CSV table of C-alpha atoms in Angstrom, one decimal:
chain,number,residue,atom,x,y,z
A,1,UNK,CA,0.0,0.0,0.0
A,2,UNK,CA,1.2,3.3,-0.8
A,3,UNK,CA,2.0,6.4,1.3
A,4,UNK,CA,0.4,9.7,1.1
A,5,UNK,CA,3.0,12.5,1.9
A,6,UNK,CA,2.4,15.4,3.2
A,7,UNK,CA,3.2,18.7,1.5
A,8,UNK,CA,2.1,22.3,3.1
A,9,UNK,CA,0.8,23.5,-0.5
A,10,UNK,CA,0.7,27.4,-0.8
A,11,UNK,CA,-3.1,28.6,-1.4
A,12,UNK,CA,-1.9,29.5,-5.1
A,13,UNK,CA,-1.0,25.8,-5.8
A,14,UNK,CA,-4.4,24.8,-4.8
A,15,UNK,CA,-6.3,27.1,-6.5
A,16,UNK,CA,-4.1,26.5,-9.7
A,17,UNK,CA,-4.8,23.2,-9.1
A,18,UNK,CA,-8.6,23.2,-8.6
A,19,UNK,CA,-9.5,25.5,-11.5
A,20,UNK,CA,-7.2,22.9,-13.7
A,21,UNK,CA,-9.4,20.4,-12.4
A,22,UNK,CA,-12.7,22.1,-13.3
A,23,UNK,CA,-11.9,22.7,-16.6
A,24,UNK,CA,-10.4,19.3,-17.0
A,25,UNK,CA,-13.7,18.3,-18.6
A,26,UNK,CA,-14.8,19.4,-22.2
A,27,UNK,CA,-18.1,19.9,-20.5
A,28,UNK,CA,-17.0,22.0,-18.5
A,29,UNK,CA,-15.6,24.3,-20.9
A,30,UNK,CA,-18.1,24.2,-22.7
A,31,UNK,CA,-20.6,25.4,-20.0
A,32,UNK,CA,-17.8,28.0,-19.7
A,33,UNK,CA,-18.4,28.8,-23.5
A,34,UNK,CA,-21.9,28.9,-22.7
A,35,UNK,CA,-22.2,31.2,-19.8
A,36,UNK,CA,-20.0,33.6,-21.4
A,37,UNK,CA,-22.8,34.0,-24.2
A,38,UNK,CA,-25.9,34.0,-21.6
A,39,UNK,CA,-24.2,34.6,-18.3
A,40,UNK,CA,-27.4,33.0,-16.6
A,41,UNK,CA,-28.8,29.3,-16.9
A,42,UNK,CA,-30.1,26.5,-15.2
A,43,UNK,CA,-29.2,22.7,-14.8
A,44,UNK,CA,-31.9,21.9,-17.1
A,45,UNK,CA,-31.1,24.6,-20.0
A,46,UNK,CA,-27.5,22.6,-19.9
A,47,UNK,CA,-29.3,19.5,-19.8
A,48,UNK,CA,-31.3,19.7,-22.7
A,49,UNK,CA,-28.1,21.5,-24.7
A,50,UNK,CA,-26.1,18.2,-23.4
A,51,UNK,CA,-28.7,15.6,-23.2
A,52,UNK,CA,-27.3,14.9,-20.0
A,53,UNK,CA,-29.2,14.5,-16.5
A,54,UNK,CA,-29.8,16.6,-14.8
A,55,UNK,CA,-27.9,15.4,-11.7
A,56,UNK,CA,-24.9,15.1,-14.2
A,57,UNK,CA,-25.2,18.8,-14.9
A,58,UNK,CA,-25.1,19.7,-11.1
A,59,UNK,CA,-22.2,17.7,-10.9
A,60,UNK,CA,-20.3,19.9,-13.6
A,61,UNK,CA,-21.6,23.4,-12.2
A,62,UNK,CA,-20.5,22.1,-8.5
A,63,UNK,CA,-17.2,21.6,-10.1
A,64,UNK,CA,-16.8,25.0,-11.5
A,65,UNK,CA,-18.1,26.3,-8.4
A,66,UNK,CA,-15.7,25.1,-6.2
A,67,UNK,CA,-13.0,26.6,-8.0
A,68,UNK,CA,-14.5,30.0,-8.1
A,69,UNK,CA,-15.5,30.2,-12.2
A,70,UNK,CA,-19.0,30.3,-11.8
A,71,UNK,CA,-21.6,31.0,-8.7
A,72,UNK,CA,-24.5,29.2,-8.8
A,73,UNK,CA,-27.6,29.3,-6.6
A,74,UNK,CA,-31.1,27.3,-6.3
A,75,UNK,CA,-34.5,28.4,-7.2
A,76,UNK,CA,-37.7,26.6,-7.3
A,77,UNK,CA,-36.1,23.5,-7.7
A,78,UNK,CA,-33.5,24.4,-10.3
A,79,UNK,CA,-29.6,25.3,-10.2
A,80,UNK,CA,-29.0,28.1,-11.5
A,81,UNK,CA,-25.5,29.5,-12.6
A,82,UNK,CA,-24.1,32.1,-13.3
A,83,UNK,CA,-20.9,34.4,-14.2
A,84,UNK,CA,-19.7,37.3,-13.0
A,85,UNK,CA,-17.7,40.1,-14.7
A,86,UNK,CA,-15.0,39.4,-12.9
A,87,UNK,CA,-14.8,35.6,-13.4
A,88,UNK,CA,-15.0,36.4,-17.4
A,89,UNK,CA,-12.2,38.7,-17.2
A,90,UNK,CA,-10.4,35.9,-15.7
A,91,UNK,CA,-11.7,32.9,-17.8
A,92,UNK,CA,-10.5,35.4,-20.4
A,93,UNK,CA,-7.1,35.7,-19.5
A,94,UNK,CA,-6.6,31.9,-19.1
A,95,UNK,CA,-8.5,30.9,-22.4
A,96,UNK,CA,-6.0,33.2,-24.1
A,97,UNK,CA,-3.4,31.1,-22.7
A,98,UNK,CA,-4.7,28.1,-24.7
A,99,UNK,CA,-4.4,27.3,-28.3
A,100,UNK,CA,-4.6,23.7,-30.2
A,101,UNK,CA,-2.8,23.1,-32.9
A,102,UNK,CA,-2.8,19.6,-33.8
A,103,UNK,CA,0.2,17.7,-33.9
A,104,UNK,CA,1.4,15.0,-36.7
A,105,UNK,CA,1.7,11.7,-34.8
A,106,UNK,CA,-0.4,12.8,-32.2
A,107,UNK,CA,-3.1,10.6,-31.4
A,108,UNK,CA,-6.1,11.6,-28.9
A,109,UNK,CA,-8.7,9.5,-30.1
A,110,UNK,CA,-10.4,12.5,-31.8
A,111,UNK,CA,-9.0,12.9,-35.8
């Protein structure tokens, strides 16, 4: 069995670590992409878009949530979410960080 060492990680690391996390998921990014263009929706405006569940939905939006991107609130029943200015700016800042160029030899499943 292995050990688990522990590191005193600064709260930058973490918060690197957990917005790399919530945008680990083409989903994700996607509700990103979304939210950008309508800053408010619920969990079943992304579920029909997806044809996800609902339940699936909430588990993206938590995601987001916990690493600051996005708030998100309940009404009647529903999750909404939501994007501040302040969280586009920054979405901004990182998207610009990212391009894809394709790479000959490169496979990720996706041609």
């Amino acid at each position: 069995m292995g050990v688990i060492k522990y590191f005193d990680y600064s709260p930058q690391t973490l918060s690197i670590s957990m917005v790399g996390r919530a945008l680990a998921h083409p989903c994700r990014v996607k509700i990103m992409e979304l939210l950008l263009e309508r800053k408010k929706l619920n969990n079943q405006e992304f579920a029909d878009y997806f044809g996800m569940t609902r339940s699936t939905i909430h588990d993206h939006l938590v995601k987001l949530w916990q690493a600051d991107i996005i708030h998100i609130a309940s009404e009647q029943g529903a999750t909404i979410a939501s994007i501040s200015e302040s969280q586009v700016e920054k979405y901004m800042l990182l998207a610009a960080l990212f391009t894809f160029d394709r790479k000959d030899g490169f496979h990720l499943g996706v041609i």
